[in-house]
Short mmCIF file of C-alpha atoms and ligand atoms in Angstrom, two decimals:
data_model
loop_
_atom_site.label_atom_id
_atom_site.label_comp_id
_atom_site.label_asym_id
_atom_site.label_seq_id
_atom_site.Cartn_x
_atom_site.Cartn_y
_atom_site.Cartn_z
CA MET A 1 47.62 -46.30 3.08
CA ASP A 2 51.08 -44.96 2.34
CA SER A 3 50.69 -43.72 -1.19
CA PHE A 4 48.20 -41.72 -3.20
CA ARG A 5 47.86 -44.72 -5.50
CA ASP A 6 46.24 -46.67 -2.66
CA LEU A 7 43.49 -44.06 -2.60
CA GLU A 8 42.46 -45.16 -6.10
CA LEU A 9 42.30 -41.66 -7.49
CA GLU A 10 42.09 -41.12 -11.24
CA GLU A 11 45.40 -41.40 -13.08
CA LYS A 12 45.38 -37.72 -14.12
CA LEU A 13 45.12 -36.69 -10.50
CA LEU A 14 47.92 -39.03 -9.46
CA ARG A 15 50.14 -37.43 -12.10
CA ALA A 16 49.29 -33.96 -10.76
CA VAL A 17 49.99 -35.03 -7.18
CA GLU A 18 53.38 -36.25 -8.34
CA ALA A 19 54.03 -33.02 -10.25
CA CYS A 20 53.23 -31.08 -7.05
CA GLY A 21 55.87 -33.13 -5.26
CA PHE A 22 53.46 -34.72 -2.77
CA GLU A 23 54.95 -38.07 -1.85
CA SER A 24 52.30 -39.49 0.41
CA PRO A 25 48.88 -38.42 1.66
CA THR A 26 48.78 -36.38 4.86
CA PRO A 27 46.59 -37.77 7.69
CA ILE A 28 43.63 -35.57 6.79
CA GLN A 29 43.92 -36.66 3.15
CA ARG A 30 44.27 -40.32 4.12
CA ASP A 31 41.09 -40.17 6.21
CA SER A 32 38.90 -37.79 4.17
CA ILE A 33 39.56 -38.86 0.58
CA PRO A 34 38.10 -42.41 0.82
CA ALA A 35 35.00 -41.19 2.72
CA ILE A 36 34.39 -38.41 0.18
CA MET A 37 34.93 -40.81 -2.73
CA GLU A 38 32.27 -43.07 -1.22
CA GLY A 39 29.86 -40.17 -1.52
CA LYS A 40 29.53 -39.56 2.22
CA ASP A 41 29.02 -36.18 3.84
CA VAL A 42 32.12 -35.38 5.86
CA MET A 43 32.89 -32.97 8.64
CA ALA A 44 36.55 -32.75 9.42
CA SER A 45 38.67 -30.75 11.76
CA ALA A 46 42.20 -30.14 10.60
CA GLN A 47 44.76 -27.54 11.43
CA THR A 48 45.72 -25.18 8.73
CA GLY A 49 48.80 -26.36 6.84
CA THR A 50 47.90 -30.03 7.07
CA GLY A 51 46.92 -30.43 3.41
CA LYS A 52 43.19 -30.01 4.02
CA THR A 53 42.57 -28.24 0.71
CA ALA A 54 43.81 -31.18 -1.36
CA ALA A 55 41.79 -33.43 0.99
CA PHE A 56 38.60 -32.12 -0.61
CA VAL A 57 39.89 -30.89 -3.99
CA LEU A 58 41.25 -34.32 -5.04
CA PRO A 59 38.10 -36.39 -4.41
CA ALA A 60 35.93 -33.59 -5.83
CA MET A 61 37.98 -33.70 -9.03
CA HIS A 62 37.82 -37.49 -9.05
CA GLN A 63 34.02 -37.11 -9.07
CA LEU A 64 34.18 -34.46 -11.81
CA LEU A 65 36.10 -36.84 -14.05
CA LYS A 66 33.02 -39.05 -14.15
CA PRO A 67 31.02 -37.89 -17.17
CA LYS A 68 27.71 -36.27 -16.44
CA LYS A 69 24.92 -35.10 -18.69
CA ARG A 70 24.59 -31.47 -17.76
CA GLN A 71 21.19 -29.93 -17.19
CA GLY A 72 22.45 -26.40 -16.95
CA ARG A 73 25.74 -24.57 -16.83
CA GLY A 74 26.07 -24.05 -13.10
CA PRO A 75 28.91 -25.48 -10.99
CA ARG A 76 29.18 -29.16 -10.11
CA VAL A 77 31.35 -28.31 -7.11
CA LEU A 78 30.93 -25.18 -4.98
CA VAL A 79 33.51 -24.22 -2.35
CA LEU A 80 32.61 -21.44 0.10
CA THR A 81 35.49 -19.75 1.91
CA PRO A 82 35.56 -16.95 4.46
CA THR A 83 38.08 -14.66 2.75
CA ARG A 84 39.37 -13.73 -0.69
CA GLU A 85 42.87 -14.86 0.26
CA LEU A 86 41.69 -18.34 1.16
CA ALA A 87 39.60 -18.46 -2.02
CA GLY A 88 42.77 -17.60 -3.97
CA GLN A 89 44.60 -20.35 -2.17
CA VAL A 90 41.94 -22.96 -2.94
CA ASN A 91 41.94 -21.82 -6.53
CA SER A 92 45.66 -22.25 -6.89
CA ASN A 93 45.36 -25.78 -5.43
CA ILE A 94 42.67 -26.43 -8.06
CA GLN A 95 44.97 -25.18 -10.82
CA ASP A 96 47.86 -27.34 -9.57
CA LEU A 97 45.89 -30.52 -8.95
CA GLY A 98 43.76 -30.12 -12.06
CA GLN A 99 46.68 -29.39 -14.38
CA PHE A 100 46.10 -32.57 -16.43
CA CYS A 101 42.32 -32.19 -16.54
CA ARG A 102 40.20 -29.80 -18.52
CA PHE A 103 38.11 -28.30 -15.80
CA VAL A 104 36.51 -24.92 -15.98
CA ALA A 105 37.20 -23.40 -12.59
CA GLY A 106 37.28 -19.95 -11.12
CA SER A 107 36.20 -17.78 -8.27
CA VAL A 108 33.63 -15.17 -7.44
CA ILE A 109 35.03 -13.10 -4.62
CA GLY A 110 34.39 -9.68 -3.18
CA GLY A 111 36.58 -6.71 -4.07
CA MET A 112 37.23 -7.94 -7.61
CA PRO A 113 35.69 -6.62 -10.84
CA TYR A 114 32.40 -8.13 -11.95
CA PRO A 115 32.88 -8.64 -15.73
CA PRO A 116 35.36 -11.58 -15.58
CA GLN A 117 33.15 -13.24 -12.97
CA ILE A 118 30.06 -12.77 -15.12
CA ARG A 119 31.93 -14.25 -18.11
CA LEU A 120 32.97 -17.21 -15.95
CA LEU A 121 29.37 -17.79 -14.85
CA GLU A 122 28.23 -17.81 -18.47
CA LYS A 123 30.36 -20.90 -19.09
CA LYS A 124 29.71 -24.47 -18.00
CA VAL A 125 31.61 -24.21 -14.73
CA ASP A 126 32.94 -27.32 -13.03
CA LEU A 127 34.39 -25.86 -9.84
CA LEU A 128 33.40 -22.55 -8.34
CA VAL A 129 35.16 -21.04 -5.32
CA ALA A 130 33.34 -18.18 -3.66
CA THR A 131 33.13 -15.85 -0.71
CA PRO A 132 29.56 -15.63 0.60
CA GLY A 133 28.75 -11.95 -0.08
CA ARG A 134 29.69 -11.85 -3.75
CA LEU A 135 28.18 -15.27 -4.40
CA LEU A 136 24.82 -14.08 -3.05
CA ASP A 137 25.13 -10.96 -5.13
CA HIS A 138 25.45 -13.07 -8.31
CA MET A 139 22.68 -15.39 -7.12
CA GLU A 140 20.28 -12.50 -6.58
CA ARG A 141 20.89 -11.42 -10.16
CA GLY A 142 20.00 -14.91 -11.35
CA ARG A 143 23.49 -15.67 -12.67
CA ILE A 144 23.95 -19.02 -10.94
CA ASP A 145 22.08 -22.18 -11.67
CA TYR A 146 22.58 -24.99 -9.19
CA SER A 147 20.77 -27.77 -11.04
CA ASP A 148 24.05 -29.66 -11.63
CA LEU A 149 25.54 -29.13 -8.20
CA GLU A 150 26.94 -32.33 -6.69
CA ILE A 151 29.39 -31.26 -3.97
CA PHE A 152 29.14 -28.32 -1.58
CA VAL A 153 32.25 -27.55 0.50
CA LEU A 154 32.35 -25.24 3.51
CA ASP A 155 36.01 -24.43 4.04
CA GLU A 156 37.16 -22.95 7.36
CA ALA A 157 33.57 -23.06 8.54
CA ASP A 158 34.49 -21.83 12.03
CA ARG A 159 35.95 -18.69 10.54
CA MET A 160 32.94 -18.08 8.32
CA LEU A 161 30.73 -18.24 11.38
CA ASP A 162 33.06 -15.92 13.33
CA LEU A 163 32.79 -13.44 10.49
CA GLY A 164 29.00 -13.52 10.72
CA PHE A 165 28.25 -15.44 7.51
CA ILE A 166 25.83 -17.89 9.09
CA GLY A 167 22.75 -16.36 7.41
CA ASP A 168 24.51 -16.24 4.03
CA ILE A 169 25.56 -19.88 4.30
CA ARG A 170 22.00 -20.93 5.05
CA THR A 171 20.66 -18.85 2.15
CA VAL A 172 23.12 -20.47 -0.27
CA ALA A 173 22.47 -23.98 1.09
CA ALA A 174 18.70 -23.53 0.71
CA LYS A 175 19.16 -23.04 -3.05
CA LEU A 176 21.23 -26.19 -3.57
CA PRO A 177 19.81 -29.58 -4.59
CA SER A 178 19.07 -31.63 -1.48
CA ALA A 179 20.69 -34.71 -3.04
CA ARG A 180 24.11 -33.05 -2.92
CA GLN A 181 27.16 -34.17 -0.94
CA THR A 182 28.25 -31.66 1.73
CA LEU A 183 31.75 -31.40 3.19
CA LEU A 184 32.64 -29.18 6.12
CA PHE A 185 36.21 -28.35 7.12
CA SER A 186 36.96 -26.39 10.23
CA ALA A 187 39.81 -25.81 12.67
CA THR A 188 37.45 -26.75 15.47
CA LEU A 189 34.29 -28.83 15.56
CA GLU A 190 32.30 -27.29 18.37
CA GLY A 191 29.58 -24.78 19.20
CA LYS A 192 28.03 -23.03 16.20
CA VAL A 193 30.00 -25.21 13.77
CA LEU A 194 28.23 -28.29 15.09
CA THR A 195 24.85 -26.59 14.77
CA ILE A 196 25.39 -25.69 11.14
CA ALA A 197 26.84 -29.16 10.45
CA HIS A 198 23.76 -30.73 12.00
CA ASP A 199 21.50 -28.58 9.81
CA LEU A 200 23.34 -28.93 6.50
CA LEU A 201 25.06 -32.32 6.54
CA ASN A 202 23.38 -35.66 6.14
CA ASP A 203 24.64 -38.41 8.46
CA PRO A 204 28.24 -37.18 8.15
CA VAL A 205 31.44 -39.07 8.80
CA THR A 206 33.36 -37.11 11.44
CA ILE A 207 37.12 -36.85 11.09
CA GLN A 208 38.76 -35.21 14.04
CA LEU A 209 42.47 -34.93 13.55
CA ALA A 210 43.06 -31.59 15.10
CA SER A 211 41.67 -30.38 18.33
CA ASN A 212 42.53 -27.25 20.16
CA ASN A 213 44.76 -29.06 22.55
CA VAL A 214 46.86 -30.69 19.89
CA ARG A 215 50.37 -29.43 20.06
CA HIS A 216 51.83 -28.12 16.83
CA GLU A 217 54.71 -30.57 16.75
CA LEU A 218 56.86 -28.60 14.35
CA ILE A 219 56.28 -25.19 15.91
CA ARG A 220 58.20 -23.98 18.92
CA GLN A 221 56.02 -21.51 20.77
CA LYS A 222 57.41 -18.86 23.12
CA VAL A 223 56.05 -15.97 25.12
CA HIS A 224 58.04 -12.88 26.02
CA HIS A 225 56.51 -10.69 28.67
CA ALA A 226 56.99 -7.06 27.70
CA ASP A 227 56.53 -4.07 29.98
CA ASP A 228 55.29 -1.70 27.29
CA LEU A 229 55.43 -0.85 23.59
CA ILE A 230 59.07 0.27 23.71
CA HIS A 231 60.02 -3.01 25.33
CA LYS A 232 58.10 -4.90 22.60
CA HIS A 233 60.03 -3.03 19.91
CA ARG A 234 63.34 -3.95 21.57
CA LEU A 235 62.37 -7.62 21.76
CA LEU A 236 61.22 -7.57 18.14
CA ASP A 237 64.44 -5.89 17.07
CA ASN A 238 66.41 -8.63 18.78
CA TYR A 239 64.64 -11.28 16.70
CA LEU A 240 64.83 -9.35 13.45
CA LYS A 241 68.59 -8.99 13.81
CA ASN A 242 68.98 -12.72 14.18
CA ASP A 243 69.99 -14.62 11.04
CA GLU A 244 67.85 -17.54 12.09
CA LEU A 245 64.84 -15.43 11.14
CA ARG A 246 64.54 -15.88 7.40
CA HIS A 247 61.00 -14.74 6.75
CA ALA A 248 58.62 -13.47 9.37
CA LEU A 249 54.91 -12.91 9.52
CA ILE A 250 54.14 -10.37 12.23
CA PHE A 251 50.57 -10.08 13.47
CA THR A 252 48.96 -6.97 14.85
CA ALA A 253 45.43 -6.52 16.17
CA THR A 254 44.43 -3.64 13.87
CA LYS A 255 45.01 -2.42 10.33
CA LYS A 256 46.41 0.83 11.69
CA THR A 257 49.07 -0.86 13.82
CA ALA A 258 49.95 -3.19 10.93
CA GLU A 259 50.63 -0.21 8.71
CA ARG A 260 52.44 1.77 11.38
CA LEU A 261 54.68 -1.15 12.36
CA ALA A 262 55.53 -1.96 8.73
CA ASN A 263 56.51 1.71 8.22
CA ILE A 264 58.69 1.72 11.33
CA LEU A 265 60.44 -1.49 10.26
CA GLU A 266 60.93 -0.19 6.74
CA ALA A 267 62.44 3.02 8.16
CA GLN A 268 64.79 0.86 10.23
CA GLY A 269 66.03 -0.73 7.03
CA HIS A 270 64.05 -3.98 7.16
CA ASN A 271 62.58 -5.28 3.96
CA SER A 272 58.94 -5.23 5.04
CA ALA A 273 55.36 -4.49 4.02
CA SER A 274 51.90 -4.60 5.53
CA LEU A 275 48.85 -6.65 4.55
CA HIS A 276 45.40 -5.70 5.75
CA GLY A 277 41.79 -5.54 4.65
CA ASP A 278 41.74 -1.83 3.75
CA MET A 279 44.29 -2.25 0.98
CA PRO A 280 43.03 -2.49 -2.60
CA GLN A 281 42.83 -6.10 -3.72
CA GLY A 282 45.48 -5.61 -6.42
CA LEU A 283 48.02 -4.31 -3.90
CA ARG A 284 47.21 -7.14 -1.48
CA LYS A 285 47.83 -9.64 -4.25
CA ARG A 286 51.12 -8.04 -5.27
CA THR A 287 52.30 -7.90 -1.65
CA MET A 288 51.51 -11.59 -1.14
CA GLU A 289 53.27 -12.50 -4.36
CA LYS A 290 56.39 -10.60 -3.24
CA MET A 291 56.37 -12.47 0.05
CA LYS A 292 55.85 -15.80 -1.72
CA GLN A 293 58.76 -15.08 -4.03
CA GLY A 294 60.96 -14.27 -1.05
CA LYS A 295 61.34 -10.62 -2.07
CA LEU A 296 60.08 -9.45 1.32
CA ARG A 297 61.57 -10.58 4.60
CA ILE A 298 58.80 -9.31 6.85
CA LEU A 299 55.07 -9.10 6.36
CA VAL A 300 53.02 -7.31 9.01
CA ALA A 301 49.43 -8.51 8.79
CA THR A 302 46.03 -8.55 10.45
CA ASP A 303 44.16 -11.80 11.05
CA VAL A 304 41.60 -11.54 8.28
CA ALA A 305 44.21 -10.59 5.67
CA ALA A 306 46.46 -13.47 6.65
CA ARG A 307 43.73 -16.09 6.60
CA GLY A 308 44.52 -18.76 4.05
CA LEU A 309 47.94 -17.30 3.41
CA ASP A 310 50.08 -20.23 2.36
CA ILE A 311 53.67 -19.16 2.10
CA LYS A 312 56.43 -21.68 2.36
CA GLY A 313 59.54 -20.82 4.32
CA ILE A 314 58.09 -18.56 7.03
CA SER A 315 60.55 -19.27 9.83
CA HIS A 316 58.90 -17.03 12.43
CA VAL A 317 55.39 -15.95 13.29
CA ILE A 318 55.52 -13.05 15.72
CA ASN A 319 52.44 -11.91 17.59
CA PHE A 320 53.26 -8.26 18.18
CA GLU A 321 49.76 -8.08 19.63
CA LEU A 322 47.72 -11.10 20.67
CA PRO A 323 44.46 -11.75 18.82
CA SER A 324 41.23 -10.88 20.60
CA VAL A 325 39.74 -14.26 19.61
CA ALA A 326 41.83 -17.07 21.11
CA GLU A 327 41.19 -19.44 18.15
CA ASP A 328 43.00 -16.97 15.89
CA TYR A 329 46.19 -17.73 17.79
CA ILE A 330 46.05 -21.30 16.41
CA HIS A 331 45.46 -20.01 12.88
CA ARG A 332 48.28 -17.50 13.19
CA ILE A 333 50.96 -19.89 14.39
CA GLY A 334 49.91 -22.38 11.70
CA ARG A 335 51.46 -20.03 9.12
CA THR A 336 54.87 -21.36 10.11
CA GLY A 337 55.98 -24.98 10.46
CA ARG A 338 54.32 -25.78 7.15
CA ALA A 339 55.02 -28.64 4.76
CA GLY A 340 57.33 -30.45 7.17
CA GLU A 341 59.54 -27.47 8.11
CA ASN A 342 60.21 -26.30 11.66
CA GLY A 343 58.85 -22.96 12.78
CA ILE A 344 59.01 -20.56 15.68
CA ALA A 345 55.99 -18.69 17.04
CA ILE A 346 56.72 -15.79 19.38
CA SER A 347 54.19 -13.77 21.32
CA LEU A 348 55.11 -10.41 22.81
CA VAL A 349 52.69 -9.96 25.68
CA SER A 350 52.24 -6.74 27.61
CA PRO A 351 50.24 -6.59 30.87
CA GLU A 352 47.02 -5.50 29.14
CA ASP A 353 47.13 -8.77 27.12
CA TRP A 354 47.59 -11.13 30.08
CA GLY A 355 43.90 -12.03 29.94
CA LYS A 356 44.22 -12.96 26.26
CA LEU A 357 47.22 -15.16 26.99
CA ARG A 358 45.20 -16.96 29.67
CA GLU A 359 42.38 -17.47 27.13
CA ILE A 360 44.78 -18.95 24.58
CA GLU A 361 46.29 -21.36 27.09
CA ARG A 362 42.82 -22.28 28.32
CA LEU A 363 41.84 -23.10 24.72
CA THR A 364 44.94 -25.11 23.87
CA ASN A 365 45.30 -26.42 27.42
CA LEU A 366 49.03 -26.33 26.96
CA PRO A 367 51.53 -23.95 28.49
CA VAL A 368 53.49 -21.73 26.13
CA GLU A 369 57.15 -21.55 27.12
CA ARG A 370 58.06 -18.28 28.90
CA SER A 371 61.26 -16.96 27.40
CA VAL A 372 63.60 -14.17 28.51
CA ILE A 373 66.38 -12.48 26.55
CA PRO A 374 69.30 -11.43 28.78
CA GLY A 375 69.26 -7.65 29.09
CA LEU A 376 65.62 -7.49 28.00
CA GLU A 377 63.97 -9.01 31.07
CA PRO A 378 60.49 -7.79 31.95
CA THR A 379 59.97 -6.07 35.29
CA ARG A 380 56.77 -8.05 35.93
CA ALA A 381 56.57 -11.83 35.69
CA GLY A 382 53.17 -12.19 34.03
CA PRO A 383 50.63 -15.00 34.50
CA GLU A 384 51.67 -18.62 34.66
CA PHE A 385 49.89 -21.46 32.87
CA ARG A 386 46.92 -23.01 34.63
CA SER A 387 45.64 -26.31 33.29
CA ASN A 388 41.89 -26.53 32.74
CA THR A 389 41.67 -30.29 33.34
CA ALA A 390 39.46 -31.62 36.10
CA ALA A 391 42.58 -32.43 38.11
CA SER A 392 43.52 -28.78 38.30
CA ARG A 393 40.15 -27.93 39.77
CA LEU A 394 40.66 -30.27 42.74
CA PRO A 395 41.09 -28.48 46.03
CA ARG A 396 44.68 -27.66 46.82
CA PHE A 397 44.96 -30.19 49.62
CA GLY A 398 45.09 -33.96 49.89
CA LYS A 399 46.56 -36.06 47.11
CA ARG A 400 46.57 -34.39 43.73
CA ARG A 401 47.92 -36.09 40.68
CA ARG A 402 49.72 -33.70 38.40
CA ARG A 403 49.09 -34.05 34.75
CA SER A 404 51.71 -32.92 32.34
CA GLY A 405 50.72 -31.36 29.02
CA SER A 406 52.16 -34.24 27.04
CA ARG A 407 49.81 -36.70 28.70
CA LEU A 408 46.73 -34.83 27.70
CA ARG A 409 44.53 -36.43 25.09
CA ARG A 410 45.80 -35.53 21.66
P1 AMP B 501 46.64 -26.63 3.28
O1 AMP B 501 46.46 -27.25 4.64
O2 AMP B 501 45.65 -27.12 2.30
O3 AMP B 501 46.69 -25.12 3.37
O4 AMP B 501 48.07 -27.12 2.69
C1 AMP B 501 49.30 -26.73 3.23
C2 AMP B 501 50.47 -26.98 2.30
O5 AMP B 501 50.77 -28.36 2.21
C3 AMP B 501 50.25 -26.50 0.87
O6 AMP B 501 51.40 -25.81 0.48
C4 AMP B 501 50.11 -27.77 0.06
O7 AMP B 501 50.61 -27.60 -1.25
C5 AMP B 501 50.97 -28.75 0.84
N1 AMP B 501 50.51 -30.15 0.73
C6 AMP B 501 49.24 -30.59 0.60
N2 AMP B 501 49.21 -31.95 0.56
C7 AMP B 501 50.49 -32.37 0.66
C8 AMP B 501 51.11 -33.67 0.68
N3 AMP B 501 50.39 -34.79 0.60
N4 AMP B 501 52.45 -33.72 0.81
C9 AMP B 501 53.18 -32.57 0.90
N5 AMP B 501 52.67 -31.32 0.90
C10 AMP B 501 51.33 -31.21 0.78
#
């Protein structure tokens, strides 16, 4: 299955795929599209940046191109996403891939004015992208009719559950026709995600392309141990002065540090801005646009704000502070090394974050390269990688076979 044509998608969609410059389906598209076109429920794990949005948007549109006698005016496809940014991203994929079709599509997301959303819901909507809170708000006011709903997509389900949307998801699902097709996409398929999948999906096909211990092939990951904040700033400065760094996304743990760091960098003459959840939606949008257009070199962001951020050409992701949830590390580094480019992911780790580094390596079960810049060596070595395979738990005597990271199951 080397070409989109082999997937037997409608001609209008094939033209759009070509116009987007997609030459061949990515693995998640190759595996998901046929199963979705067969009408199966699908739960798929795929790393961010692998083309997972088109993996459900294309077959959903293929279904929409089949004529249907409408009973009401509600959506035929509903996509739930954890954040407004991701909703925006899905929407722009819908615009691009539906450019030769006449779909009515739009989003109902928090933080945006109600009137345009109400006007959208008064039309016969084909595809609706929504964040849970605002969707429920419209539902409670009787503005959404689900009698025509055919496909329900849960995008980044793991993240929605992390953000506490489990009750909202169940409330929405309970209002949908039971004969629908349900698709669940998630970075990981474990724990609470499996429970919700079990409850909402019907005999699903499981597609597991990404697991936590899959190495991001195109992303070089490095850790710098830093003694303190001043040391972190020196290490950061070293990277920012390097021409190899074209565009960087710097992550902080809080909105406050994001803002403070962006101000410091701006004062140092770097072309930078911050992106976090306390900013008005309009400003967030403008900041993202600037970054997308290459007008900013550095964006300092928090995890929630950066979720779903799809910006081509980010050469470096820098974790100025490690995330408190280890899974977020995988999401963060996935912002670089996109669409076939190489990327560098750097983590500046001070002693109070050693525990978080251990958590991340336990999750990925791969060591992150320890890196030292001459003249900026740390005074303390920091923790070393410890594999969490059964072999590593054998007592430290007798014969013990070492397993290297590359031999772990991918
Ligand atoms: P996603 O994982 O959906 O966030 O997609 C990541 C990026 O890959 C987006 O910029 C897409 O436009 C791009 N993309 C999606 N499918 C393909 C494909 N088949 N070939 C090349 N790029 C793609």
